[in-house]
Each structure stands twice: as C-alpha cells, then as structure tokens.
Amino acid sequence: MEWKVDRDADKPLYQQIFEYIEEKISYGEYPPGTLLPSERKLAQQLNVNRMTIAHVYDELQASGLVERKKGSGTRVSTHKWGILPKGVTNWRKYIEGGSFIPSYPLIRRIRSEAKVMENGYNLASGKLSSDLFPTQYLQSVLAEQTFPNDLGYEHPQGLLSLRETMASYVKSYHDINTTSSSVLITSGAQQALHLITQCLLNPGDAVAIEAPSYCYSLPLFQSAGLRIFGLPVDTNGVNPEDIVSLYEKHKIRMIFLNPTYHSPTGSSLSNSRRKRVLEISAELGIPIVEDDPVSLLSFDNEQHTPLKSYDKSGNVLYIGSLSKVIGSSLRIGWLIGPQTVINRLADAREQIDFGLSVFPQMIANLLLQSSEYPKHLEFLRQELVERRDEMTSALKEILGNQIEFTIPKGGLFIWCKINRNIDDQKLVEEGIKQKILFMPGSVYGSPNGYVRLTFAHLKKEEMREAVLRLADVLKNV
Ligand SMILES: Cc1ncc(COP(=O)(O)O)c(C=O)c1O
C-alpha cells in the first residue's frame, strides 16, 4: 500500500485510517461489494496494531459504509450512497476475465511484502540497491539535454538517434552486427518477451525454455496459450541435444534462452554449446530468443559472446536491457532481429501505445554515448563482485552444509539448494515473519527446496545479518 499513516500528526491513527477508507469508498475506488483486507493484513500493511484496524472497521460498520459477516470478511456496503445492488457493477467478474492471467500467488505475496517491509532484508528483488544507481552521471548527462522541438508521436520502433547509438553499442560490447532499422526499443526486456509471445506465436504452439527459468515466473507465456517444455540447465547451460528430442516429440516452434549468467541459476552456456544450439536452430528451422540482460556484469573478464553475434541467418532475436546496468525504472530494453519481424512488432507497438515515451530514450541515448558509461560499468562490476564474495562467504560460514551453491561468475544471483525436504510456501511465510524475502525455486519451475538470492540489492555490510536471518528461517521450517 502506498499510503502511510502520519505518526507525527495530531489526528489519532484510527481516524486517519477511517478517513482514508471513507475517501476511497466515496471516490468509487472501492465500489460497493469490494472486499477489504482482513484486520491482520491491513494492520501489517500499515504497520499499526491490529486493534486499531478492528476499531476502524467497527466505526465504518457503525456508519453503514461496510458490512461484516463472519467467515466472509468486511465488504463495502452495497446500500450506501443510494446505489442499489442491481445497479452495481460486479467488478470481480470482469477482473477474473481478460486475457492476462494474474501473477502467481507466491510472487504477488513477496511483491506486496516488499512494498511494506521495514527494516528487513530483500534478497528477492532483481533490482540494484540505490547506491549502485549512477545518480551523478545521470545528472551530468541530463544537464546536457536540450528539450526536443517536436513532441509529436515518435517512430514506433523508437527514437532514431537511440537506435543508431544502440547499433554501435551492441557492436562494441557484444560484437553484434546490426543497423538502426533492425532495432526495436521496448519498455524493458519484459515488453520484448511479451511482444514476441503475442505477435509471433499462436495459442497451442510449443516452446522450449530453460528449466528452471525466469520465464516460468511470467504468466505471459500461459496468457498467450503456449505449451511450455523445459530444457534442464547444468553448470554449462542447456544441453543442445535436448532441443532435438523436444522438437521430435512436440514440434517446438521457438526456443527461449537466457544463456549468460542465467536467472535463476547463474550458469552460462558454454561456447561449444552455443555453436551447437545455433546449428540445431538452423537445421530444424527453429528461431531462438536470446534474453541477455546481464552479460556485461562479468566478474572474471570471461567473454560470453552472444548467440546473436554468430548468427548469420537471422535465426536469433536478441533482447537487451538497461535495467540491470543502469536502473529498472528507466524501462529501456531493445530487440534486434530481422527487419520483417521488427516491422511486425513495431506495428503491434503502434496499436498498443504508439511507442515508448521519448524522455527515457533521450536519456538512454546520452548515457550510452557518454565516456562515463564504461567507468560506471567497471564500478558496478567491482561493487557486485565484493557483494557476491561477502554473501558467498557468509553463506558458507553460517549455513555450511545445509545448502549447496556454485559461485556465480557474473550477474546478480546465487542459486542455492537446501539440503533437506522443505516446502516453498512455508519457507516464504517464515521468511516474511522474520522480515527476509527471497525467491523460492518453484516460481522458476524447479522442485521445492531451492532459493534464488540477489546479492545486488543489499549493501555489503548488511550481507552477514541477512544470512544469519536466513539461517533462523531455516531453523524454524
Ligand atoms: C532474465 C530476465 N529477463 C528479462 C527481465 C526483464 O527485465 P526488464 O526490466 O528489462 O523488463 C528480467 C528481470 O529481472 C530477467 O531477469
């Protein structure tokens, strides 16, 4: 919940909360029939005593604004404001409709806790901690920015100047050859994945994704009606021959890979497997989507050349993002592929929102051209490697043989296997109780007993405390 009580105000807390809910009801934000959160949940969200919420709900009931029934919770009254029940839209029915499947309950639970948790440790979020954002560098770049003369609709593929910069950026950082007309600027990598699933595939199509995979946490694959088949990941990524067997059994139409510092496992596809995957893709005529948000966050100078860099036949759709190297709220991602595909997706983009706002694109263009960018990347790698080391040594020291993990050579995550039978749901709930969040493996399609820990979101000095708390969670489950 974004709203917070004002503890310095003269008004009592229960009254502030009463007025907040009363306003939501009178503005129609909580229409008649809306189920309000339980007393316990609202107390937790607002960080107040449960008795305060009980008092608020009693007052709301006394003034006729809500109805309370044992076993079915507290609902906004259907008779208030002269609205008859038959004239009331049943929003629940609409909410359950639509083509978008809601996010998984466990992910929703973790996200909503992350918003309200105070003095806790968030090892679940995939974002950088605030001290890793290049604020000064952004400010200096913004000072150079002149306001555009034309604020009309932009090209749906994205600002031409940014696409040109992107073409030389991917050449110098990833050895990918492309031109501005084959680049589509998207609202993060996420939108690129969404456009691909909606525009290039049909309901019922079979696709192969890594198992486990970030993509399992995205209901957008199910929303598009795709049939998903897993390619097991080992320390060298997926086994290319598994693609062949999946193709023979299910006629898969597309392969989604996150081959470098894979989320959640941190592993990278070896160079020999990269070549073999490309051969198979060409032999079977199956395109590959290469999702590559973190390959620049390498800790050992090992070069992981993207599949796209070897791709001469246009079989690879390459997705990049600034979320993990600059900041995720900038919402800058890109898709590189054959021009016909880019044109098709740009047309869809035009139908959806006429393209991304010009402002983050202008900023991204300046950022990527600035001589500060490579220095920022170096700083980021240095910071992340220190955090990784701090977390891995705390994990070894404090949790010893209770868990197993491979030290990641890049990226943001450590993938841990817990060496006993453990229920993911219980683990997450115990974590919430002890104010520590992490991603359970099941949201990535792995069996119970795995967790993904982000080392980029906590400061170095917080790591040990966080791991000690994790140990307490494991003790209690
Ligand atoms: C593997 C992977 N792909 C795509 C995304 C989406 O990133 P973006 O913020 O660019 O939409 C994420 C975000 O965590 C990710 O981990």
PDB file of C-alpha atoms and ligand atoms in Angstrom, residues 126-127 187-193 214-215 218 258 261-263 291-294 319-324 327-329 331-333 412-413 452, ligand 1:
ATOM      1  CA  GLY A 126      16.131  -8.366  -9.070  1.00  0.00           C
ATOM      2  CA  LYS A 127      16.967  -4.672  -8.835  1.00  0.00           C
ATOM      3  CA  SER A 187       9.746  -0.919 -22.378  1.00  0.00           C
ATOM      4  CA  GLY A 188      12.344  -3.232 -20.828  1.00  0.00           C
ATOM      5  CA  ALA A 189      13.172  -6.785 -21.871  1.00  0.00           C
ATOM      6  CA  GLN A 190       9.807  -7.766 -20.466  1.00  0.00           C
ATOM      7  CA  GLN A 191       7.908  -5.999 -23.230  1.00  0.00           C
ATOM      8  CA  ALA A 192      10.092  -7.616 -25.876  1.00  0.00           C
ATOM      9  CA  LEU A 193       9.141 -11.041 -24.459  1.00  0.00           C
ATOM     10  CA  TYR A 214      12.914 -16.692 -15.303  1.00  0.00           C
ATOM     11  CA  CYS A 215      10.216 -17.276 -17.922  1.00  0.00           C
ATOM     12  CA  LEU A 218       5.977 -14.960 -16.236  1.00  0.00           C
ATOM     13  CA  ASN A 258      18.927 -16.653 -21.130  1.00  0.00           C
ATOM     14  CA  TYR A 261      24.520 -15.627 -16.093  1.00  0.00           C
ATOM     15  CA  HIS A 262      21.163 -17.264 -16.361  1.00  0.00           C
ATOM     16  CA  SER A 263      18.387 -16.338 -13.955  1.00  0.00           C
ATOM     17  CA  ASP A 291      17.394 -12.809 -23.439  1.00  0.00           C
ATOM     18  CA  ASP A 292      20.604 -11.093 -22.365  1.00  0.00           C
ATOM     19  CA  PRO A 293      20.094  -8.533 -19.584  1.00  0.00           C
ATOM     20  CA  VAL A 294      23.273  -9.094 -17.501  1.00  0.00           C
ATOM     21  CA  ILE A 319      16.889  -8.914 -26.269  1.00  0.00           C
ATOM     22  CA  GLY A 320      18.885  -6.473 -24.139  1.00  0.00           C
ATOM     23  CA  SER A 321      18.027  -4.094 -21.302  1.00  0.00           C
ATOM     24  CA  LEU A 322      19.427  -1.250 -19.209  1.00  0.00           C
ATOM     25  CA  SER A 323      17.529  -2.466 -16.115  1.00  0.00           C
ATOM     26  CA  LYS A 324      20.431  -4.331 -14.534  1.00  0.00           C
ATOM     27  CA  GLY A 327      18.198   1.152 -13.447  1.00  0.00           C
ATOM     28  CA  SER A 328      14.997  -0.777 -13.988  1.00  0.00           C
ATOM     29  CA  SER A 329      12.661   2.234 -13.724  1.00  0.00           C
ATOM     30  CA  ARG A 331      12.321   0.960 -18.758  1.00  0.00           C
ATOM     31  CA  ILE A 332      14.736   0.779 -21.663  1.00  0.00           C
ATOM     32  CA  GLY A 333      15.051  -2.525 -23.452  1.00  0.00           C
ATOM     33  CA  LEU A 412      23.125 -10.673  -9.662  1.00  0.00           C
ATOM     34  CA  PHE A 413      22.011 -14.000  -8.220  1.00  0.00           C
ATOM     35  CA  ARG A 452      17.391 -17.546  -5.539  1.00  0.00           C
TER      36      ARG A 452
HETATM   37  C1  LIG B   1      16.295 -12.972 -17.359  1.00  0.00           C
HETATM   38  C2  LIG B   1      15.458 -11.726 -17.347  1.00  0.00           C
HETATM   39  N1  LIG B   1      14.868 -11.329 -18.478  1.00  0.00           N
HETATM   40  C3  LIG B   1      14.109 -10.231 -18.528  1.00  0.00           C
HETATM   41  C4  LIG B   1      13.882  -9.459 -17.400  1.00  0.00           C
HETATM   42  C5  LIG B   1      13.014  -8.229 -17.503  1.00  0.00           C
HETATM   43  O1  LIG B   1      13.797  -7.080 -17.375  1.00  0.00           O
HETATM   44  P1  LIG B   1      13.352  -5.626 -17.763  1.00  0.00           P
HETATM   45  O2  LIG B   1      13.393  -4.820 -16.512  1.00  0.00           O
HETATM   46  O3  LIG B   1      14.356  -5.152 -18.774  1.00  0.00           O
HETATM   47  O4  LIG B   1      11.983  -5.683 -18.340  1.00  0.00           O
HETATM   48  C6  LIG B   1      14.460  -9.847 -16.183  1.00  0.00           C
HETATM   49  C7  LIG B   1      14.195  -9.073 -14.970  1.00  0.00           C
HETATM   50  O5  LIG B   1      14.511  -9.406 -13.868  1.00  0.00           O
HETATM   51  C8  LIG B   1      15.284 -11.008 -16.152  1.00  0.00           C
HETATM   52  O6  LIG B   1      15.878 -11.419 -15.022  1.00  0.00           O
END
